[in-house]
């Protein structure tokens, strides 16, 4: 076991993620009503219930923090506050609807455009990934690090196999998980070698995963190798690439050459 975190925000968001996760797990067992917010963009009553408990816990504890969540209107507070919560109450809603245990609660704390603490919790597998700046990253309180793989042959990737045929030809295997935050956390923990997404994501998809990946010793960037800045005017992020340093460089070159 590692020593307890010295960062109070890390402690807070771990507790909040677990509380929201318990709500998601309850709905997962008994079922939840689902509908589309917009075409191809599902939401369930579980998402909204998790949002409610997170808002209550986090805003009560940190009333001066800004707020950005997938399931609420952007009130602009994140643009003026020193620190902001960047949240996805349930990342992987499609997996939840399909009865697959690949969804997570994702909570990031952002300051000056970069995450300083993050927690990603899968309530069905009971996996708590979390990190804070300068404290390292852990999975269920044990330190984590990405794999040291430096070749594509034999690499285990997370992504969309249908959109990554070129990488399959390099001798990789590619599995799918609906939650991008979960995919990156699994890479940070060395359970997979890399995560490649062909599609843009949003701040709430990546902020928590970003600090967990960096504190674990890996890299999360866009396909050109550029790091992300959060809490800008736009919440849209370029397609992400996550891996250990050596494989990240190799994948970045492959993606640039095939772009």
XYZ file of C-alpha atoms in Angstrom:
259
model
C 0.000 0.000 0.000
C 1.148 3.524 -0.698
C 1.022 6.279 1.884
C -2.152 8.380 1.977
C -2.340 11.257 -0.480
C -1.224 14.654 0.754
C -3.422 16.399 -1.825
C -6.868 17.240 -0.401
C -8.437 17.486 -3.859
C -7.251 13.991 -4.681
C -8.892 12.675 -1.532
C -12.101 14.573 -2.280
C -12.498 13.420 -5.870
C -11.756 9.798 -4.961
C -14.587 9.882 -2.440
C -16.934 11.630 -4.865
C -16.137 9.221 -7.698
C -16.867 6.262 -5.466
C -20.175 7.764 -4.295
C -21.280 8.404 -7.886
C -20.062 4.947 -8.879
C -22.271 3.316 -6.273
C -25.268 5.024 -7.868
C -24.242 3.833 -11.339
C -23.738 0.279 -10.089
C -27.218 0.256 -8.556
C -28.800 1.395 -11.823
C -26.649 -1.119 -13.734
C -28.149 -3.948 -11.690
C -31.787 -2.842 -11.899
C -31.895 -1.002 -15.220
C -32.162 2.658 -16.211
C -34.241 4.623 -18.681
C -32.212 5.806 -21.678
C -32.776 8.357 -24.445
C -30.773 10.470 -26.892
C -29.692 14.022 -26.041
C -28.923 14.407 -29.732
C -28.533 11.983 -32.609
C -26.069 9.267 -31.606
C -25.503 10.814 -28.168
C -27.200 8.668 -25.497
C -27.865 9.514 -21.865
C -29.610 7.657 -19.054
C -31.215 8.476 -15.759
C -28.098 6.966 -14.168
C -25.896 9.658 -15.794
C -28.095 12.375 -14.335
C -28.288 10.793 -10.883
C -24.484 10.553 -10.786
C -24.243 14.175 -11.922
C -26.521 15.247 -9.068
C -24.465 13.582 -6.335
C -21.189 14.853 -7.789
C -22.480 18.402 -7.978
C -23.692 18.220 -4.394
C -20.484 16.771 -2.976
C -17.975 18.774 -4.976
C -19.631 22.184 -5.062
C -20.331 21.996 -1.345
C -16.699 21.125 -0.605
C -15.186 23.617 -3.078
C -17.689 26.431 -3.729
C -15.004 28.617 -5.325
C -14.083 26.069 -8.007
C -15.340 26.312 -11.581
C -17.476 23.576 -13.083
C -17.607 21.721 -16.380
C -19.616 18.529 -16.788
C -20.905 16.656 -19.807
C -24.379 16.558 -18.299
C -24.878 20.211 -17.377
C -24.835 23.559 -19.145
C -21.421 25.224 -19.260
C -21.936 28.211 -16.959
C -18.537 29.753 -17.780
C -17.323 29.549 -14.181
C -14.372 27.425 -15.303
C -12.997 30.348 -17.329
C -12.495 32.626 -14.311
C -11.927 30.257 -11.369
C -8.381 29.392 -10.283
C -9.283 25.701 -10.217
C -12.160 23.839 -11.870
C -13.756 20.422 -11.748
C -13.975 18.784 -15.179
C -16.347 15.849 -14.970
C -18.007 13.042 -16.852
C -20.547 11.458 -14.479
C -20.545 8.341 -16.671
C -17.996 7.927 -19.433
C -19.055 4.918 -21.506
C -22.830 5.292 -21.484
C -23.155 2.994 -24.509
C -21.404 0.203 -22.595
C -23.747 0.763 -19.643
C -26.804 0.506 -21.888
C -25.469 -2.708 -23.465
C -24.804 -4.274 -20.050
C -21.018 -4.163 -20.411
C -18.879 -3.224 -17.366
C -16.752 -0.709 -19.281
C -18.020 2.619 -17.917
C -16.447 4.950 -15.385
C -16.875 8.088 -13.320
C -14.206 10.576 -14.413
C -13.262 13.644 -12.338
C -10.403 15.995 -13.121
C -9.206 19.117 -11.313
C -7.749 21.683 -13.714
C -5.601 24.720 -12.954
C -4.188 27.073 -15.597
C -5.209 24.753 -18.407
C -3.655 21.565 -17.032
C -4.993 18.851 -14.716
C -3.500 18.706 -11.219
C -5.577 15.811 -9.852
C -7.763 13.114 -11.333
C -9.843 10.079 -10.402
C -11.379 7.462 -12.697
C -13.561 4.819 -11.044
C -15.113 1.710 -12.571
C -17.765 0.674 -10.048
C -18.387 -2.771 -11.532
C -14.752 -3.915 -11.542
C -13.990 -1.833 -8.415
C -10.984 -0.171 -10.054
C -9.995 3.239 -8.696
C -7.326 4.983 -10.751
C -6.183 8.301 -9.328
C -3.305 10.749 -9.264
C -2.214 14.195 -8.166
C 0.602 16.374 -9.396
C 3.901 15.183 -7.937
C 2.345 12.237 -6.091
C 2.356 9.536 -8.764
C -0.595 7.493 -10.006
C -2.217 4.469 -8.404
C -4.741 1.723 -9.068
C -6.499 0.762 -5.836
C -3.651 2.449 -3.915
C -0.857 0.557 -5.692
C 1.591 2.501 -7.920
C 1.083 2.086 -11.667
C 3.258 2.599 -14.730
C 2.725 2.093 -18.470
C 4.358 -0.771 -20.323
C 7.873 -0.368 -21.677
C 7.043 -1.897 -25.057
C 8.881 -0.218 -27.934
C 7.599 -2.238 -30.926
C 4.210 -2.484 -32.604
C 4.515 -6.217 -33.247
C 2.661 -7.898 -30.404
C 1.429 -4.627 -28.869
C -2.000 -4.710 -27.235
C -3.952 -1.574 -28.129
C -7.294 -0.147 -27.101
C -9.293 1.614 -29.798
C -11.635 0.951 -32.696
C -10.429 -2.050 -34.742
C -12.539 -0.997 -37.732
C -10.791 2.374 -37.927
C -7.261 1.146 -37.156
C -6.680 -1.455 -39.873
C -3.241 -0.031 -40.661
C -2.089 -0.689 -37.106
C -3.465 -4.228 -37.238
C -1.248 -4.843 -40.243
C 1.734 -3.960 -38.019
C 1.054 -7.017 -35.839
C -0.901 -5.356 -33.056
C -4.119 -6.526 -31.470
C -6.847 -3.960 -30.821
C -9.675 -4.263 -28.307
C -12.555 -1.893 -27.687
C -13.783 -0.196 -24.506
C -16.489 2.451 -24.717
C -15.015 4.683 -22.017
C -12.019 6.634 -23.344
C -11.079 7.586 -19.765
C -11.023 3.892 -18.825
C -8.958 3.007 -21.897
C -6.275 5.550 -21.018
C -6.268 4.505 -17.352
C -5.729 0.870 -18.359
C -2.764 1.956 -20.482
C -1.386 3.999 -17.574
C -1.563 0.832 -15.466
C 0.312 -1.216 -18.084
C -2.619 -3.550 -18.744
C -2.567 -2.466 -22.395
C 0.265 -0.896 -24.353
C -1.507 2.057 -25.959
C -4.836 3.709 -26.711
C -5.506 5.322 -30.083
C -8.676 7.209 -30.940
C -9.478 8.452 -34.453
C -12.165 10.859 -33.243
C -12.065 14.156 -31.303
C -12.948 14.031 -27.610
C -14.009 16.589 -25.010
C -12.320 18.036 -21.938
C -14.397 15.831 -19.636
C -13.204 12.704 -21.495
C -9.502 13.424 -21.033
C -8.692 15.731 -18.100
C -8.640 13.080 -15.343
C -6.958 10.521 -17.591
C -4.288 13.051 -18.544
C -2.911 13.543 -15.035
C -3.134 9.813 -14.283
C -1.198 9.011 -17.450
C 1.491 11.633 -16.863
C 1.972 10.770 -13.183
C 2.257 7.086 -14.137
C 5.114 8.017 -16.490
C 3.317 7.858 -19.833
C 2.168 10.357 -22.431
C -1.280 11.535 -23.490
C -1.228 13.872 -26.490
C -2.924 14.422 -29.809
C -1.677 12.448 -32.824
C 0.953 15.104 -33.546
C 2.397 14.789 -30.045
C 0.947 18.060 -28.756
C -0.289 18.146 -25.140
C -3.793 19.302 -24.316
C -4.891 22.492 -22.635
C -8.226 22.439 -20.862
C -10.718 25.127 -19.870
C -10.208 27.098 -23.072
C -13.065 28.661 -25.028
C -13.659 25.303 -26.759
C -14.070 22.013 -24.875
C -13.285 19.959 -28.002
C -9.972 18.069 -27.999
C -8.117 16.636 -30.973
C -8.071 12.773 -31.216
C -5.907 11.349 -28.411
C -2.927 8.990 -28.327
C -1.795 7.437 -25.030
C 1.194 5.139 -24.439
C 4.514 4.750 -22.685
C 7.195 7.108 -24.057
C 8.868 4.727 -26.529
C 5.725 3.259 -28.053
C 4.108 6.700 -28.075
C 6.881 8.031 -30.321
C 6.525 5.090 -32.695
C 2.748 5.389 -32.906
C 2.949 9.140 -33.383
C 5.220 8.620 -36.384
C 2.900 5.976 -37.848
C -0.164 8.158 -37.408
C 1.542 11.169 -38.943
C 2.717 9.158 -41.935
C -0.779 7.783 -42.580
C -2.684 11.022 -41.904
